[in-house]
């Protein structure tokens, strides 16, 4: 597969090879990561990348787009079917830019938006002050309740009635429970606001029915394609017909130029894969695995934020372990178990030294692991976190990871 690359640039080829091996030989438990299929990877590496296709299918600014149009039409069609959406824009290059386009399509700078607090699970693009969203718009942030660590819909409603936002953003990067879109819709209806669902993290679970579907409640939906959807690194926007024109304009020419048609082809492939029974099974197994993993961690005495999980991810509270999230995630990384440090609600630490570890099951589930492996891995993780400086623990865990990753190969069939 890398025949030509090898000949042209051995230096880069060798590093790519090492990264592939790292992904094979480790337990990828960062909940925003996954393994795209070989079919998706192949679609990305095609000469479609050579083509300029500014505009939309059948309304391009360049000639020679007849085949590109066919591909983008199929991608749009599949995205709409998958989510019962009225309109789809498959051109966004990434989730962050797509969110900015959604704001640009519907609001004016200075308008009030409500989003989940970043340190309680929200995304940077949901109004953090260092992000362009927080700079351009007046973001008011809702949070989780201190006792339950869950979003309290009464509090969201109270804040919404007081602040009268033009839009409410739902969705998160580090919230282990589900979003009740119907309840959010009741609130946005009451104040005449737009309901925007950013389903980037749990999109795969929306498809499998393990998380509520955003439609018909949400007006606009954004999702990345590389997380639980298991596609290329990219994003797309869905919306009701009344927002279609404004959304399309905000993507092109509003915030992007020529679309990445090779990535759009790969998105079409991942939408097709996500429409299969196999993918529905995959979604169910992600959640079953997450529940088994959470149970294993809690049986070892670890505290999870909100006491468990209903989706693909969980957050370990490192405070009782007397370590920071960084120390914990680095100790795990030394055993080739990849997680990330993360803030937890009402974190006593800081954004750089937070007190939580975020981990999840999408990538391990792609490898075919089930509840039995989650129990073993949960025990091993707890052991490492309780003994971060013990070299015996480190060695034993490294050995276990080797065995597990050998038993559940990924990308081995790729001829690199
Ligand atoms: C990942 C994510 C994004 C941003 O996606 P990028 O492609 O990394 O820009 C936006 N919103 C949420 C909720 C996410 O989880």
XYZ file of C-alpha atoms and ligand atoms in Angstrom:
431
model
C 0.000 0.000 0.000
C 2.847 2.366 0.776
C 4.899 1.282 -2.228
C 5.194 4.760 -3.717
C 5.387 6.635 -0.468
C 8.216 4.396 0.644
C 10.155 5.153 -2.508
C 9.526 8.906 -2.265
C 9.842 9.538 1.468
C 11.052 6.730 3.656
C 11.351 9.046 6.663
C 7.632 9.847 6.770
C 6.675 6.256 5.817
C 8.554 4.896 8.800
C 6.876 7.276 11.234
C 3.425 6.462 9.792
C 4.245 2.791 10.233
C 5.199 3.372 13.874
C 1.950 5.241 14.530
C -0.067 2.393 12.981
C 1.749 -0.035 15.265
C 1.063 2.192 18.266
C -2.656 2.123 17.419
C -2.502 -1.667 17.053
C -0.466 -2.406 20.143
C -2.261 -0.125 22.596
C -5.719 0.058 24.124
C -7.256 3.194 22.606
C -9.717 4.369 25.258
C -9.896 8.079 24.423
C -13.647 8.257 23.810
C -13.365 10.629 20.838
C -11.074 8.231 18.962
C -11.864 5.157 16.887
C -10.543 2.957 14.081
C -11.972 3.868 10.658
C -12.524 0.932 8.328
C -10.101 0.077 5.573
C -12.803 1.115 3.076
C -13.007 4.586 4.658
C -9.205 4.903 4.691
C -8.989 3.910 1.037
C -11.595 6.488 -0.027
C -9.556 9.205 1.686
C -6.392 8.390 -0.202
C -7.740 9.054 -3.702
C -7.214 11.648 -6.467
C -10.592 13.176 -5.546
C -8.325 15.324 -3.394
C -7.070 16.987 -6.583
C -10.395 18.540 -7.538
C -11.669 22.028 -6.791
C -15.448 21.974 -6.275
C -16.375 25.290 -4.664
C -20.141 25.569 -4.493
C -22.644 22.732 -4.175
C -23.608 19.789 -6.416
C -24.797 20.995 -9.854
C -23.960 24.609 -8.904
C -20.151 24.613 -8.940
C -17.771 27.451 -9.721
C -15.450 25.097 -11.624
C -15.968 22.722 -14.548
C -15.307 18.993 -14.478
C -17.340 18.222 -11.395
C -19.788 15.666 -12.813
C -18.377 12.755 -10.788
C -17.701 14.845 -7.702
C -21.384 15.897 -7.848
C -22.461 12.255 -7.966
C -20.413 11.463 -4.877
C -21.564 14.475 -2.877
C -25.210 13.794 -3.832
C -24.891 10.244 -2.485
C -23.233 11.459 0.735
C -26.037 13.999 1.283
C -28.700 11.427 0.569
C -27.236 8.873 2.956
C -26.781 11.429 5.743
C -30.412 12.565 5.433
C -31.734 8.990 5.484
C -29.609 7.977 8.455
C -31.060 10.730 10.666
C -34.440 11.393 8.992
C -33.180 14.918 8.311
C -34.693 17.434 5.921
C -31.358 18.874 4.820
C -27.702 17.842 5.009
C -24.470 19.708 4.355
C -21.569 17.261 4.133
C -18.861 19.843 3.388
C -17.670 20.907 6.874
C -14.010 20.008 7.318
C -14.201 19.679 11.094
C -16.574 19.999 14.016
C -15.210 23.286 15.317
C -15.598 25.125 12.018
C -19.031 23.585 11.521
C -20.195 24.922 14.873
C -18.963 28.378 13.974
C -20.897 28.157 10.692
C -24.065 27.174 12.584
C -23.740 30.265 14.788
C -22.958 32.460 11.793
C -25.999 31.118 9.910
C -28.443 31.892 12.675
C -27.118 34.655 14.946
C -25.407 38.018 14.981
C -22.208 38.689 16.931
C -23.150 39.673 20.463
C -26.297 37.522 20.534
C -26.886 35.360 23.585
C -26.401 31.571 23.357
C -26.592 28.963 26.109
C -24.195 26.008 26.222
C -22.856 23.486 28.721
C -19.874 24.671 30.804
C -16.569 23.470 29.352
C -15.275 22.221 32.711
C -18.475 20.217 33.181
C -18.420 18.469 29.835
C -19.091 21.130 27.162
C -16.903 21.703 24.103
C -14.545 24.642 23.491
C -16.829 25.776 20.667
C -19.776 25.995 23.079
C -18.652 29.394 24.279
C -15.294 29.043 25.980
C -13.717 32.450 26.344
C -10.534 31.489 24.465
C -12.576 30.167 21.520
C -13.990 32.363 18.753
C -17.480 31.253 19.875
C -16.949 32.866 23.266
C -15.307 35.935 21.729
C -18.048 36.666 19.171
C -21.154 35.662 21.110
C -22.536 36.264 24.551
C -22.427 32.718 25.888
C -24.297 31.910 29.076
C -23.343 28.533 30.477
C -25.492 25.944 32.164
C -23.906 23.273 34.314
C -24.541 20.055 36.154
C -25.905 19.921 39.680
C -23.285 19.496 42.381
C -24.998 16.521 44.071
C -26.033 14.384 41.123
C -23.473 15.653 38.581
C -26.353 15.551 36.067
C -27.843 18.347 33.977
C -30.843 19.642 35.908
C -33.508 20.610 33.351
C -35.301 22.854 35.869
C -32.109 24.876 36.269
C -31.617 25.017 32.493
C -35.177 26.325 32.125
C -34.756 28.909 34.859
C -31.542 30.214 33.300
C -33.142 30.233 29.834
C -36.148 32.234 31.036
C -33.845 34.728 32.726
C -31.275 35.157 29.927
C -33.553 34.661 26.881
C -30.882 33.162 24.598
C -31.524 33.045 20.852
C -30.076 29.517 20.793
C -29.490 26.650 23.204
C -26.645 24.255 22.435
C -26.922 20.675 23.668
C -24.282 17.973 23.436
C -20.925 17.559 25.116
C -17.502 15.998 25.028
C -17.389 14.711 28.578
C -20.874 13.966 29.870
C -21.503 10.293 30.716
C -25.304 10.445 30.441
C -27.812 11.127 27.645
C -29.304 14.426 26.468
C -33.062 14.754 26.665
C -33.686 16.688 23.447
C -37.444 16.684 24.001
C -37.037 18.474 27.332
C -34.666 21.015 25.752
C -37.178 21.581 22.950
C -39.907 22.437 25.478
C -37.636 25.167 26.842
C -36.583 26.579 23.463
C -40.254 26.642 22.405
C -41.122 28.597 25.524
C -38.602 31.346 24.725
C -38.645 31.124 20.908
C -35.001 29.982 20.682
C -33.246 27.684 18.224
C -32.337 24.224 19.502
C -28.913 23.141 18.297
C -27.742 19.584 19.020
C -24.006 18.925 18.758
C -24.029 15.114 18.733
C -20.345 14.715 17.782
C -19.523 12.312 20.586
C -22.534 10.023 20.736
C -23.696 10.169 17.085
C -23.168 6.415 16.676
C -25.435 5.788 19.655
C -28.159 8.005 18.134
C -28.049 5.742 15.066
C -28.181 2.499 17.077
C -30.996 3.816 19.277
C -28.882 3.841 22.448
C -29.172 7.635 22.705
C -32.279 9.721 21.858
C -32.408 10.930 18.247
C -32.044 14.725 17.882
C -34.843 14.992 15.281
C -37.655 16.007 15.295
C -36.729 18.168 18.327
C -33.554 19.906 17.197
C -33.637 22.620 14.547
C -29.985 22.084 13.645
C -27.637 19.168 14.296
C -23.866 19.016 13.923
C -21.703 15.946 14.197
C -18.131 14.953 13.633
C -17.612 11.778 11.596
C -14.460 10.355 13.212
C -15.723 9.574 16.718
C -18.460 6.964 17.344
C -19.440 7.218 13.648
C -16.064 5.651 12.739
C -15.567 7.624 9.531
C -12.896 10.056 8.285
C -11.724 13.027 10.397
C -14.466 15.482 9.457
C -18.012 16.711 10.181
C -21.462 17.443 8.742
C -24.534 19.540 9.524
C -28.197 18.515 9.381
C -31.110 20.916 9.691
C -34.739 21.618 9.086
C -35.467 22.928 5.592
C -36.061 26.472 6.866
C -32.373 26.736 7.893
C -30.947 24.986 4.805
C -30.049 28.064 2.767
C -28.457 29.906 5.676
C -26.418 26.850 6.736
C -25.143 26.212 3.214
C -24.153 29.863 2.842
C -22.373 29.869 6.186
C -20.241 26.872 5.159
C -19.510 28.121 1.632
C -18.650 30.921 1.072
C -19.063 31.886 4.747
C -16.305 29.892 6.416
C -14.811 27.469 3.872
C -13.502 27.396 0.318
C -13.092 24.244 -1.769
C -14.594 21.193 -0.067
C -12.463 18.104 0.562
C -14.176 15.764 -1.857
C -11.953 12.778 -0.990
C -13.127 13.137 2.602
C -16.734 13.575 1.437
C -16.390 10.255 -0.436
C -15.108 8.668 2.782
C -18.059 10.205 4.658
C -20.427 8.616 2.121
C -18.762 5.262 2.852
C -19.064 5.670 6.617
C -22.755 6.675 6.285
C -23.300 3.469 4.314
C -21.517 1.411 6.965
C -23.562 3.122 9.685
C -26.792 2.096 7.946
C -26.136 -1.608 8.486
C -27.397 -4.031 11.150
C -23.773 -4.606 12.078
C -23.396 -0.969 13.044
C -26.543 -1.079 15.216
C -25.024 -4.068 17.014
C -21.808 -2.078 17.336
C -23.652 0.807 19.027
C -25.376 -1.536 21.475
C -22.052 -3.186 22.311
C -20.325 0.180 22.923
C -22.835 0.908 25.689
C -22.788 -2.622 27.116
C -19.010 -2.431 27.229
C -19.055 1.004 28.858
C -21.419 -0.224 31.559
C -19.233 -3.294 32.181
C -16.110 -1.143 32.338
C -17.767 1.334 34.708
C -18.921 -1.518 36.934
C -15.423 -3.007 37.016
C -13.861 0.340 37.959
C -16.433 0.990 40.692
C -16.077 -2.529 42.104
C -12.404 -1.683 42.587
C -13.494 1.310 44.657
C -13.006 4.060 42.056
C -15.484 6.951 41.970
C -17.041 7.756 38.614
C -18.662 11.107 37.913
C -22.456 10.762 38.278
C -21.941 7.208 39.524
C -21.569 5.498 36.163
C -22.455 5.883 32.504
C -25.350 5.575 30.055
C -23.279 6.192 26.935
C -19.820 5.405 25.579
C -17.675 7.257 28.114
C -16.985 7.758 31.800
C -14.951 10.060 34.019
C -12.818 8.819 36.898
C -12.490 11.159 39.877
C -8.771 11.109 40.759
C -9.121 13.156 43.963
C -9.732 10.138 46.255
C -6.739 8.406 44.612
C -4.547 11.374 45.596
C -3.214 11.746 42.049
C -3.941 14.265 39.296
C -5.620 13.367 36.021
C -2.299 13.922 34.271
C -0.396 11.556 36.568
C -3.077 8.925 36.145
C -3.408 9.147 32.365
C 0.388 9.204 31.943
C 0.796 6.096 34.122
C -1.817 4.371 31.951
C -0.096 5.557 28.767
C 3.129 3.939 30.020
C 1.176 0.675 29.824
C -0.106 1.633 26.360
C -3.594 2.320 27.702
C -4.603 5.638 26.157
C -7.044 7.893 28.018
C -7.031 11.640 28.560
C -6.943 13.926 31.543
C -10.122 15.938 31.866
C -11.813 18.370 34.206
C -14.594 17.026 36.396
C -17.577 19.060 37.633
C -16.503 21.561 40.326
C -12.905 20.489 39.757
C -10.541 21.440 42.595
C -7.695 21.459 40.036
C -7.187 23.579 36.909
C -7.714 23.139 33.167
C -4.066 22.114 32.777
C -3.973 19.980 35.942
C -7.522 18.648 36.129
C -8.695 15.970 38.551
C -10.329 13.546 36.148
C -9.545 10.900 33.582
C -11.896 10.486 30.617
C -12.134 7.094 28.964
C -14.538 5.107 26.842
C -15.216 2.053 24.735
C -15.838 2.975 21.032
C -12.399 1.930 19.742
C -12.076 -1.239 21.847
C -15.555 -2.271 20.708
C -14.458 -1.824 17.087
C -11.694 -4.353 17.822
C -14.355 -6.847 18.907
C -13.815 -6.729 22.646
C -16.802 -7.469 24.881
C -17.859 -7.302 28.541
C -15.389 -9.974 29.620
C -12.423 -7.926 28.360
C -13.878 -4.742 29.900
C -13.837 -6.398 33.320
C -10.204 -7.388 32.895
C -9.235 -3.931 31.600
C -11.214 -2.143 34.339
C -9.392 -4.110 37.035
C -6.037 -3.403 35.406
C -6.753 0.344 35.122
C -7.785 0.543 38.776
C -4.627 -1.303 39.784
C -2.406 1.108 37.810
C -4.153 4.194 39.199
C -3.770 2.948 42.773
C -0.083 2.113 42.217
C 1.233 4.628 39.715
C 4.846 4.219 40.873
C 4.910 0.429 41.216
C 7.100 -1.147 38.533
C 5.609 -4.639 39.010
C 2.125 -3.285 38.307
C 3.470 -1.496 35.255
C 5.135 -4.656 33.914
C 2.106 -6.873 34.537
C -0.231 -4.391 32.869
C 2.073 -4.006 29.873
C 2.014 -7.800 29.487
C -1.781 -7.883 29.724
C -2.142 -5.152 27.085
C 0.160 -7.105 24.758
C -1.955 -10.228 25.132
C -5.267 -8.422 24.624
C -4.174 -6.444 21.580
C -2.764 -9.607 20.016
C -6.038 -11.420 20.601
C -8.044 -8.561 19.036
C -6.004 -7.338 16.074
C -6.869 -4.198 14.139
C -5.458 -3.038 10.789
C -3.358 -6.236 10.628
C -4.846 -6.972 7.227
C -3.518 -3.660 5.925
C -0.526 -4.262 3.741
C 1.751 -1.501 4.967
C -15.067 16.776 18.861
C -16.114 17.783 19.070
C -16.164 18.963 18.325
C -15.059 19.429 17.418
O -14.605 18.626 16.465
P -13.212 18.888 15.715
O -13.414 18.087 14.479
O -12.152 18.375 16.619
O -13.086 20.340 15.443
C -17.235 19.816 18.531
N -18.180 19.535 19.427
C -18.147 18.432 20.182
C -19.225 18.185 21.171
C -17.121 17.518 20.035
O -17.085 16.428 20.805
